[in-house]
Short mmCIF file of C-alpha atoms and ligand atoms in Angstrom, two decimals:
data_model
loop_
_atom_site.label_atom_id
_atom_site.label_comp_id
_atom_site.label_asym_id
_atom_site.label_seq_id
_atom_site.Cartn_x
_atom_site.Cartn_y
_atom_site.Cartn_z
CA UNK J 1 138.73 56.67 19.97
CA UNK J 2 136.74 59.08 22.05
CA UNK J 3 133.50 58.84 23.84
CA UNK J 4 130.99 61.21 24.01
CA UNK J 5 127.86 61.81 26.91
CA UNK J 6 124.42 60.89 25.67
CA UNK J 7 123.25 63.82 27.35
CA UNK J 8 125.92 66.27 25.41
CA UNK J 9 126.83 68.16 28.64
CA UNK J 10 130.21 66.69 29.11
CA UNK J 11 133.13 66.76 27.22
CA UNK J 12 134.35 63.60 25.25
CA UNK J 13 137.05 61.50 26.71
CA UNK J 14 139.14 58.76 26.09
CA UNK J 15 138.57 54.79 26.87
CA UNK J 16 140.99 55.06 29.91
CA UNK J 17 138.73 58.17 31.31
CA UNK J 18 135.52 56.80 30.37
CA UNK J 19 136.71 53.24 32.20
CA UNK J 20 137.24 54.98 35.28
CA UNK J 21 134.43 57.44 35.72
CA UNK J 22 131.86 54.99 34.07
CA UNK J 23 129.41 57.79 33.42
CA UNK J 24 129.62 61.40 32.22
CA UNK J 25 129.76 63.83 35.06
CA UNK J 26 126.35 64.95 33.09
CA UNK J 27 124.69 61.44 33.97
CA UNK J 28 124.88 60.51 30.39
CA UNK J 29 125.71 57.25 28.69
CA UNK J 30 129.10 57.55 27.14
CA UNK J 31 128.92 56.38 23.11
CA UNK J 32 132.05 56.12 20.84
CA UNK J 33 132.49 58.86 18.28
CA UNK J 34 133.09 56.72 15.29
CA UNK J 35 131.87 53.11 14.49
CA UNK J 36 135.02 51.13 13.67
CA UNK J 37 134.45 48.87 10.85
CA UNK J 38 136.48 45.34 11.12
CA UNK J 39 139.78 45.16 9.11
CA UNK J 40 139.03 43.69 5.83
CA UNK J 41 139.79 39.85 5.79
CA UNK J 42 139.02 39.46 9.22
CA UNK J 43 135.85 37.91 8.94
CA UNK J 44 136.77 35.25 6.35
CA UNK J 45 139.65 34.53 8.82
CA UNK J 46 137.63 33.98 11.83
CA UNK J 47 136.50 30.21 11.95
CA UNK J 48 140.72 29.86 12.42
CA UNK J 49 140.86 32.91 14.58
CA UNK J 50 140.97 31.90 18.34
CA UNK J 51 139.00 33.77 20.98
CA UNK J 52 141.64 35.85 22.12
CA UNK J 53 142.63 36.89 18.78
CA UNK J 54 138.88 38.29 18.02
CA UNK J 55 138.89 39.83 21.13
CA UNK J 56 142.11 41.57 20.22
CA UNK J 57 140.97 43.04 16.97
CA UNK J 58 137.04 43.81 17.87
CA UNK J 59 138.55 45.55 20.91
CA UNK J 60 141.59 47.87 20.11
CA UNK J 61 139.73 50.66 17.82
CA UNK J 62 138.06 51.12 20.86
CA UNK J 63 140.82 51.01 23.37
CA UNK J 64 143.32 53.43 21.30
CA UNK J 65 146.56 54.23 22.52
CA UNK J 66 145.62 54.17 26.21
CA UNK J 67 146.11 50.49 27.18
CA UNK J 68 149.77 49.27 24.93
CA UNK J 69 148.78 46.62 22.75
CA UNK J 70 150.81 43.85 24.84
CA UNK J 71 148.96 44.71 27.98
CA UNK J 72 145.78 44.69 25.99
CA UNK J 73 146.36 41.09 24.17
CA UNK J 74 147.34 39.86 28.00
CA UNK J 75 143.93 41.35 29.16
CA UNK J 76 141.99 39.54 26.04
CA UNK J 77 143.49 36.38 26.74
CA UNK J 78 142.78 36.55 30.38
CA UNK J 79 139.08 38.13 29.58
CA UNK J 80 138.13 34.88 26.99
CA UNK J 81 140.49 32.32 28.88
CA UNK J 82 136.87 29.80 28.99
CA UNK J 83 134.92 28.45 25.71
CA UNK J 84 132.38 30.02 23.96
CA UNK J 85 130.96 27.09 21.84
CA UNK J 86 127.45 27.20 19.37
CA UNK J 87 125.57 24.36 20.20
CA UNK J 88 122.90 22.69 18.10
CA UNK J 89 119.51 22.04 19.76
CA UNK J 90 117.56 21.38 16.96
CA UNK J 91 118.07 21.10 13.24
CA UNK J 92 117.24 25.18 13.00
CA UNK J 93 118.20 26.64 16.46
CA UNK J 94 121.51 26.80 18.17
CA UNK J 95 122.75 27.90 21.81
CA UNK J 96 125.64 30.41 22.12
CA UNK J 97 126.54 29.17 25.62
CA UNK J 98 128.19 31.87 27.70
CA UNK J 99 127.79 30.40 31.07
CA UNK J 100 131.68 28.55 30.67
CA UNK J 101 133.12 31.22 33.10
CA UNK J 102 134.14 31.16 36.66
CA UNK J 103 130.03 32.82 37.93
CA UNK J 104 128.43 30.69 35.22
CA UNK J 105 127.21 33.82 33.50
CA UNK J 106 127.63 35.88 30.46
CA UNK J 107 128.66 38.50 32.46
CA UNK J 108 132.14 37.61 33.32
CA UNK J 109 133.17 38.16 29.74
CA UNK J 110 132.30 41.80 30.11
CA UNK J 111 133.37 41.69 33.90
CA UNK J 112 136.79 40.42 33.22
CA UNK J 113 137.60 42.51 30.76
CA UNK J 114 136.94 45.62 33.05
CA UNK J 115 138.48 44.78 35.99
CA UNK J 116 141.66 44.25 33.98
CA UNK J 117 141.45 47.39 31.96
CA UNK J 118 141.00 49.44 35.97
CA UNK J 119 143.45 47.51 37.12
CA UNK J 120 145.78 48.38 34.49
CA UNK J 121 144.61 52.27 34.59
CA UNK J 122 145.01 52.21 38.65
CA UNK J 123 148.11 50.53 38.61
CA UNK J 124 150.37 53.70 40.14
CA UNK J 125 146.80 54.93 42.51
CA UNK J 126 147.83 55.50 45.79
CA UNK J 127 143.86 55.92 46.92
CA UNK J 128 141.94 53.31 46.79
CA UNK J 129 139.15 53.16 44.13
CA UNK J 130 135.86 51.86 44.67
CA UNK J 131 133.48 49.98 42.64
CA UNK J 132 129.65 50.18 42.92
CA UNK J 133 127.85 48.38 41.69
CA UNK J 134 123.88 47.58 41.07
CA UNK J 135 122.92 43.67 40.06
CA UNK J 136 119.53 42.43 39.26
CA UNK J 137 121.41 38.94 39.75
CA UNK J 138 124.06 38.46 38.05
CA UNK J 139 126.55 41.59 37.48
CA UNK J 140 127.54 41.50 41.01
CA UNK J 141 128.53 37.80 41.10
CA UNK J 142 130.75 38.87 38.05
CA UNK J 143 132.29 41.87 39.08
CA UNK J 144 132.72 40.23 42.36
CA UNK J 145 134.72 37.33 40.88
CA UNK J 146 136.78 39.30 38.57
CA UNK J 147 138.18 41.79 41.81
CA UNK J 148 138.26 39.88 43.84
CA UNK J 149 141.82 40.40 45.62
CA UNK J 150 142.80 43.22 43.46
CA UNK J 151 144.61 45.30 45.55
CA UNK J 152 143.38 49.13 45.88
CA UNK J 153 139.75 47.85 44.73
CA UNK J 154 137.08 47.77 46.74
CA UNK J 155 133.98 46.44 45.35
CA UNK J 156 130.27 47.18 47.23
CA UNK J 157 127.37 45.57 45.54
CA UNK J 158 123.81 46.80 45.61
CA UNK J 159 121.18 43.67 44.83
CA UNK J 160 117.03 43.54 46.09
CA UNK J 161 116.65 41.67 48.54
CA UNK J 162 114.36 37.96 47.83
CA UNK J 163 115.01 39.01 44.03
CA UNK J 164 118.35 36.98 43.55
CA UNK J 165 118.45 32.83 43.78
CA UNK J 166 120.32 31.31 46.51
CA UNK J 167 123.80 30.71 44.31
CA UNK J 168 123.69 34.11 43.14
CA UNK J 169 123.06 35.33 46.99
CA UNK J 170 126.27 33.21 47.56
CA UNK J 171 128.33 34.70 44.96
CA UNK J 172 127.51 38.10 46.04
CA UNK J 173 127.84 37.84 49.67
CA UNK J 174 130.27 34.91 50.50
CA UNK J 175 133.40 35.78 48.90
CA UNK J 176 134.71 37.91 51.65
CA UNK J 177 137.83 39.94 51.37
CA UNK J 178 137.01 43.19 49.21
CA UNK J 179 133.96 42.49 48.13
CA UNK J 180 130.72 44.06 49.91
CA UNK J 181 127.07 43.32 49.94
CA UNK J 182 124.43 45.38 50.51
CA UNK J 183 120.73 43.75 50.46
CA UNK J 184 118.51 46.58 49.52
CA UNK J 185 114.77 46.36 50.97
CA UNK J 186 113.29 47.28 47.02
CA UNK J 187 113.93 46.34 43.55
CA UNK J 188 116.35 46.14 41.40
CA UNK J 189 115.41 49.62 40.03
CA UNK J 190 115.62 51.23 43.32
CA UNK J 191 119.70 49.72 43.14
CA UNK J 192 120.34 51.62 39.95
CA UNK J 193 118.57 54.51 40.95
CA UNK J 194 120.43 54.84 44.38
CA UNK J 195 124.05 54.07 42.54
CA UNK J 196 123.13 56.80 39.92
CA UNK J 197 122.55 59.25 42.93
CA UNK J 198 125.86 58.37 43.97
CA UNK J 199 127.62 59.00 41.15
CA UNK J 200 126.06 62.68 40.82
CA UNK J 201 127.19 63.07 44.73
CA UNK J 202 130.07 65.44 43.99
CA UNK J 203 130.64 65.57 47.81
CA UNK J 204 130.69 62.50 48.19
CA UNK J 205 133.32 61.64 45.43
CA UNK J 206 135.44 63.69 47.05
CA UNK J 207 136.13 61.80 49.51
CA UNK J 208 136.16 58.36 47.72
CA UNK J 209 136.80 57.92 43.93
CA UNK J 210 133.83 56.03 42.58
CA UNK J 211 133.61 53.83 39.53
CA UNK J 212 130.98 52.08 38.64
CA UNK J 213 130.81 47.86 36.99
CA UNK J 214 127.77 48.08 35.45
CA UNK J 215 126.61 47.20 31.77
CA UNK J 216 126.58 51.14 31.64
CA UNK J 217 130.23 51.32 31.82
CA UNK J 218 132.14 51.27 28.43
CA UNK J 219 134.34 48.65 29.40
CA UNK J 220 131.85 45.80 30.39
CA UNK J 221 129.33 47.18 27.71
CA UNK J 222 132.06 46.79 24.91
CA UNK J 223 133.99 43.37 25.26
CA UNK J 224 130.38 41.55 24.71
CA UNK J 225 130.75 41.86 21.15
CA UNK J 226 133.27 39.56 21.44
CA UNK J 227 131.26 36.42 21.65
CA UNK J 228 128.66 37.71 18.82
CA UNK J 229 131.66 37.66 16.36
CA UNK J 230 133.22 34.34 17.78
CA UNK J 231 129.89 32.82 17.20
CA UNK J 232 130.16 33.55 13.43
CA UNK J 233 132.73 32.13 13.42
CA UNK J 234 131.09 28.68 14.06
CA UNK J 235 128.48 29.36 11.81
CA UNK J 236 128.56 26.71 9.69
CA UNK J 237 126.34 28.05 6.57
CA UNK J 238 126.18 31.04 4.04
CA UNK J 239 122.95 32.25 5.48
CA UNK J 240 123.72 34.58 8.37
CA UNK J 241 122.03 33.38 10.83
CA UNK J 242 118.65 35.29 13.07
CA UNK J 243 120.02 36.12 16.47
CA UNK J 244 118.24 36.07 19.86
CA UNK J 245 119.34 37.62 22.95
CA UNK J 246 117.37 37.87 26.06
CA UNK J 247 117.68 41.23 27.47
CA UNK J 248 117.07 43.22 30.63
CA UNK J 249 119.47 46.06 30.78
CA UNK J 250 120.13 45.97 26.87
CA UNK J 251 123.70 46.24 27.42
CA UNK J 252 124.34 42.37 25.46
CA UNK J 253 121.65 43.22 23.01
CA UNK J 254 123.28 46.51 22.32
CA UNK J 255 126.65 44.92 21.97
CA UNK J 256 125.46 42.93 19.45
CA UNK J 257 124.11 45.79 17.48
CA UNK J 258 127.17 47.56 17.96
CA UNK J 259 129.10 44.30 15.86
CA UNK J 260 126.56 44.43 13.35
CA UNK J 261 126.89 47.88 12.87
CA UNK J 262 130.86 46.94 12.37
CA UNK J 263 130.03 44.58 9.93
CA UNK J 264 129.18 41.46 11.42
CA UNK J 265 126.56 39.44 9.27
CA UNK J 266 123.35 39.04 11.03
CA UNK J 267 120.02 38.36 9.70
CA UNK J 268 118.19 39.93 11.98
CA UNK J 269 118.28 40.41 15.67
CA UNK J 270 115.33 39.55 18.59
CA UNK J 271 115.17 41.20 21.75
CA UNK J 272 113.83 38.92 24.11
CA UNK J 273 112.26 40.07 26.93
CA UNK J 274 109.62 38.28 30.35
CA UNK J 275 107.50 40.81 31.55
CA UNK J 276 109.68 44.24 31.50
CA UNK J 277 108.63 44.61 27.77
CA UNK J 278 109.14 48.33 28.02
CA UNK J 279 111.61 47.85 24.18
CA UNK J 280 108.98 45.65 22.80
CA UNK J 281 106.26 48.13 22.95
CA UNK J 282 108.50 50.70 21.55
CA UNK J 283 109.50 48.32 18.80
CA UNK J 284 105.43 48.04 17.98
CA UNK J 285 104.57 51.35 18.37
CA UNK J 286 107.54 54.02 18.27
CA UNK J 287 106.55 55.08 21.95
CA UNK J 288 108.99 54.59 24.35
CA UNK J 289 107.58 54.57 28.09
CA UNK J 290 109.36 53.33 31.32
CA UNK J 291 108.16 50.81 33.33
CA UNK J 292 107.97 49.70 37.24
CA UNK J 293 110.49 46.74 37.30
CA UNK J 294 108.17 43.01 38.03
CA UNK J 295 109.37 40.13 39.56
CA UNK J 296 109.51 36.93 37.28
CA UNK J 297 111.68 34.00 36.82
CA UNK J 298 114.32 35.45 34.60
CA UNK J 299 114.98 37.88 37.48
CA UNK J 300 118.26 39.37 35.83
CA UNK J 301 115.94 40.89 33.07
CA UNK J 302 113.85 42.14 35.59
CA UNK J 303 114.22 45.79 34.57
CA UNK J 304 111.65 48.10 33.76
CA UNK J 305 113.66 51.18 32.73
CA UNK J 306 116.43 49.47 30.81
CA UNK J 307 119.81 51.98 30.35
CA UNK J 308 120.88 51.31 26.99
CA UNK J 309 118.28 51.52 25.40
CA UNK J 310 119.33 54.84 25.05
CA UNK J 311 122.58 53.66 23.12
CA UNK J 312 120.61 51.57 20.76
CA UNK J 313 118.55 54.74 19.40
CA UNK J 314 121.82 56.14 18.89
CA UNK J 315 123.34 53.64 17.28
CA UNK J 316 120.63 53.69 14.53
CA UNK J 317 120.36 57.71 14.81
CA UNK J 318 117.16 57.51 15.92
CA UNK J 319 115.00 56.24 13.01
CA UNK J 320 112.67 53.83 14.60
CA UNK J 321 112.17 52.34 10.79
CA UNK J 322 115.65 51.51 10.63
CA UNK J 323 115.64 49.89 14.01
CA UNK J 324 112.05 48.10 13.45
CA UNK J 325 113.39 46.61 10.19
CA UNK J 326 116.34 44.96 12.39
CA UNK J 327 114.75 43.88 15.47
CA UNK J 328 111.96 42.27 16.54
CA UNK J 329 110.71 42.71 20.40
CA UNK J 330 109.04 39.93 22.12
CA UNK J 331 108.06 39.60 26.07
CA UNK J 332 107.83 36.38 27.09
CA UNK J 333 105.37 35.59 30.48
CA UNK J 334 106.78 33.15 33.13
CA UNK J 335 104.13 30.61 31.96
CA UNK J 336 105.66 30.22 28.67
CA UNK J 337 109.22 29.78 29.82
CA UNK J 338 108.63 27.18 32.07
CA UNK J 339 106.60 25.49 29.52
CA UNK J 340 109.91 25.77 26.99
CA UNK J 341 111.79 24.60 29.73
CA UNK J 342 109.93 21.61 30.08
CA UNK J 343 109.42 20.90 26.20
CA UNK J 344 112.92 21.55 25.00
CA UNK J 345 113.85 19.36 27.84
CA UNK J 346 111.65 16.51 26.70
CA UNK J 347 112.45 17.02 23.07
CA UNK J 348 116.37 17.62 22.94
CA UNK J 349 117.36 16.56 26.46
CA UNK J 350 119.07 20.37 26.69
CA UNK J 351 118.32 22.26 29.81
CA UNK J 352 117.70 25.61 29.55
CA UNK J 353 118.06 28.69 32.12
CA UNK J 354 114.75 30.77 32.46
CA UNK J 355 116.67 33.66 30.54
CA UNK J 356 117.90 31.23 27.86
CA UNK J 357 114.16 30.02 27.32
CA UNK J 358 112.75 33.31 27.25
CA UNK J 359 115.19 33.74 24.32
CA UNK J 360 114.21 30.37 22.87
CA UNK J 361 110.72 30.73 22.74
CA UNK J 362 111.19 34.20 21.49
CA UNK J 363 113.31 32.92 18.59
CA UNK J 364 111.04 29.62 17.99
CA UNK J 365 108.16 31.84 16.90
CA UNK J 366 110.28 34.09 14.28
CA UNK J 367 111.28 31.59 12.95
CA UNK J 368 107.88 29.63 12.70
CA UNK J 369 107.38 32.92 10.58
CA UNK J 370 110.05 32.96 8.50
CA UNK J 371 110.76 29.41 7.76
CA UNK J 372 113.94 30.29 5.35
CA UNK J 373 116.08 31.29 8.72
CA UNK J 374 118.18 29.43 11.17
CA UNK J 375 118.69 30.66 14.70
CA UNK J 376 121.55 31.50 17.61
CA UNK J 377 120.18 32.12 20.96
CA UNK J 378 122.30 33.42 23.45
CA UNK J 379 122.39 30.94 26.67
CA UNK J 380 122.99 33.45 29.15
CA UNK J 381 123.07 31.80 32.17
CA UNK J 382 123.98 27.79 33.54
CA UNK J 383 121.12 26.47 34.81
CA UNK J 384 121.79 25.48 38.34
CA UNK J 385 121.85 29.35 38.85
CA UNK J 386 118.07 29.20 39.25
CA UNK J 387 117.54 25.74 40.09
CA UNK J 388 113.68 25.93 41.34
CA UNK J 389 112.76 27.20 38.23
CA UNK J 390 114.52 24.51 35.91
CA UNK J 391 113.53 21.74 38.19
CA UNK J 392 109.91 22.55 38.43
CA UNK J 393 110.21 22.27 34.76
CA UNK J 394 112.49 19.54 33.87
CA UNK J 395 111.55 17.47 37.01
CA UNK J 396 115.18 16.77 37.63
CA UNK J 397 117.64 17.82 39.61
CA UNK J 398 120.31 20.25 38.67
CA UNK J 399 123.86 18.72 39.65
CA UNK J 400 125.80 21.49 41.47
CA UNK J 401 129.49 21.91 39.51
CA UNK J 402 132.27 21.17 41.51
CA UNK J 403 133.41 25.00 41.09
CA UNK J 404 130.26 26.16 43.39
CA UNK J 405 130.34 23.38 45.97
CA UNK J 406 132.69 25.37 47.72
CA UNK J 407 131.24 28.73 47.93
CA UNK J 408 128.09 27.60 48.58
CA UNK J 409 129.10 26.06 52.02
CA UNK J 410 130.48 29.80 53.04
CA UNK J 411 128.43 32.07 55.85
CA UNK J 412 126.45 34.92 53.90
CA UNK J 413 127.71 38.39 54.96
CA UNK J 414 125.30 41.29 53.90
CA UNK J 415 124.35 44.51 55.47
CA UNK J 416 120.64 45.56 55.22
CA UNK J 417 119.99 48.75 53.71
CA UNK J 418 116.78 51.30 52.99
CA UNK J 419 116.03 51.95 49.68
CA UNK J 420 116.98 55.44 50.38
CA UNK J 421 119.51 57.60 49.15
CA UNK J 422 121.04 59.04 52.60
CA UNK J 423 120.80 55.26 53.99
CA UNK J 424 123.84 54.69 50.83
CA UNK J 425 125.63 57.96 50.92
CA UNK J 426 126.27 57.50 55.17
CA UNK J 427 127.17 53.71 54.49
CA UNK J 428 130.01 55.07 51.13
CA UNK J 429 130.83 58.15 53.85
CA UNK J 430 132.16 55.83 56.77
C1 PLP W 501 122.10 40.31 33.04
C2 PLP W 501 121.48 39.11 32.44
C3 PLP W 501 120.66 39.22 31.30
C4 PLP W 501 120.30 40.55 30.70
O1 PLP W 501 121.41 41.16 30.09
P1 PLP W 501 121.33 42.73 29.74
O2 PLP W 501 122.66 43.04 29.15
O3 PLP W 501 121.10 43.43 31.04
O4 PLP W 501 120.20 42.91 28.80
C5 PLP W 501 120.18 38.06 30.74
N1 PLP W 501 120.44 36.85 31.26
C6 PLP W 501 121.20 36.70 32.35
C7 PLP W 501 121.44 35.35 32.89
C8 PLP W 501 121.76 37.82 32.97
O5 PLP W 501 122.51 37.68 34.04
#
């Protein structure tokens, strides 16, 4: 397989070179050449199939020859090593809950996965590579967990400052060893922006090889089909179900997409979005305009100029039709999702994540219109990751797991930093 830049200034490369440079040297998004379609019987066979297995077979079109397929299948296995169960919550909606991983997030699937594949690709470096990385919440916690302690990895972390909760603050700043934090005065669109710059620094890379972790990279963006496919496979009716994913970046959504365009039954798909409803409006009126990134509850959707978006066109070739008839955009205000929080609570006794109820409510009302479907939403996030919001809602507490009581109790280290360009490049130059 070979990927090719977005911006078609660059020359295609394989999964290994896309892995390690994360973007084209053009800026562009890299995008596979071909859309694999799954091996036939593989979808029958799935409800038998574990994790692992899925992971093996989604993923090693897309890997090709540069990872050998034992590595790879130890690299799957270590990637999807926590459960990824469907959960009823009512008689027509179900949560995909992907918070079962060591930063109680749906980003350590993709993080795992990536941090394997550069270790693996890095194996014989004798310089030390380093990962930068921009979160909105919860990429860094992620990518910080799955480096941690790889040797010739050094991870620094861009995240706005007052934008994260306290346990994601933790898991970006307390871990210590490789890992750096950097608490940008801005948001988290100032963090992309100053990584991007970064990455076009030829100067700079020079003197330090730069990768980046984010949902841009092929290797975090890919592995999230996984969970889409292992979710079929606990579908439990003919139907295919309608699936909701609430999306800031677009990366998940897009990974999604990227199954369905493999084959994966899906009904439909709904992009669920708080305020940053820069897709939505697209999706109602073929214009596509970027947004200033505002603060809200779901703060890891908090984006207002998502990246792959960008991927998704392509991915359809550009025909809004095509796209309209398979995805439905909805922007959900902080109001509403505390409400949800609070009635789904009441109702089901399941407690939802801001970002899980923004995907909820999202998915409640297209289904209130098409009262034939059943739903998936994808849980994104456990909610003691933004405890204020869940118990102003619920009115309960949310118990702290045992895995965070540690981590919490550590001393934050973070180094303040201007949202300027030079403020990054002399911090990367030392
Ligand atoms: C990152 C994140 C999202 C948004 O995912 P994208 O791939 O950026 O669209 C949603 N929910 C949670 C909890 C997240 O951390």
């Amino acid at each position: 397989m070979h990927y090719y830049s977005l911006n078609r200034q660059s020359d295609s490369v394989d999964f290994r070179t896309a892995t390690v440079a994360g973007q084209a040297p053009d800026g562009g998004l890299y995008f596979p050449e071909t859309i694999p379609r799954f091996p036939a019987g593989f979808l029958e066979q799935l409800p038998q199939l574990p994790a692992a297995e899925i992971a093996l077979t989604v993923l090693r079109p897309y890997v090709g020859d540069t990872i050998p397929e034992t590595e790879l299948a130890r690299i799957c296995a270590e990637t999807v090593n926590f459960p990824l169960p469907v959960v009823p919550v009512t008689e027509r909606i179900s949560a995909l809950e992907l918070f079962h991983g060591p930063t109680l997030a749906f980003k350590d699937v993709g993080a795992r996965f990536m941090s394997r594949c550069l270790g693996y690709f890095s194996r014989h470096e004798t310089q030390p590579v380093t990962v930068l990385v921009a979160t909105s919440g919860d990429t860094g916690g992620a990518v910080a967990s799955g480096f941690l302690g790889v040797p010739g990895v050094e991870v620094v972390i861009l995240y706005p400052q007052g934008r994260v909760s306290p346990v994601q603050e933790q898991q970006l700043t307390a871990l210590g060893q490789n890992i750096r934090a950097l608490e940008v005065r801005g948001n988290f669109d100032d963090c992309q922006r100053l990584v991007k710059q970064a990455f076009r620094d030829e100067e700079l890379r020079q003197r330090r090889q730069l990768t980046s972790a984010n949902s841009i990279n092929v290797a975090r963006w890919l592995p999230q089909q996984i969970y889409y496919v292992a979710a079929l496979g606990q579908w439990p009716r003919a139907q295919p179900p309608v699936v909701a994913v609430p999306s800031g970046n677009f990366g998940n959504l897009c990974a999604g997409l990227l199954a369905y365009a493999s084959g994966l039954p899906v009904a439909h798909f709904v992009a669920a979005c708080n305020q940053n409803d820069a897709v939505p409006r697209y999706l109602q009126s073929g214009q596509y305009a970027a947004q200033a990134a505002v603060a809200t509850l779901s703060n890891a959707m908090d984006v207002g100029d998502p990246s792959n978006f960008g991927r998704i066109l392509e991915l359809f070739g550009h025909q809004y039709p095509v796209l309209r008839e398979l995805l439905s955009g909805y922007s959900v205000s902080d109001a509403a999702t505390t409400a949800t929080i609070t009635r789904v609570f009441q109702e089901t006794g399941y407690a939802l994540d801001p970002h899980g109820a923004v995907a909820y409510y999202a998915l409640e009302d297209y289904l209130r219109q098409h009262p034939e479907q059943r739903g998936i939403f994808l849980e994104t996030a456990h909610p003691v990751k933004f405890p204020a919001a869940v118990e102003t809602a619920t009115g309960q507490p949310v118990p702290i797991p045992a895995a965070l009581q540690e981590l919490i109790q550590q001393p934050k280290q973070s180094t303040l930093l201007e949202p300027e360009y030079e403020a990054l490049r002399a911090y990367l130059w030392e």
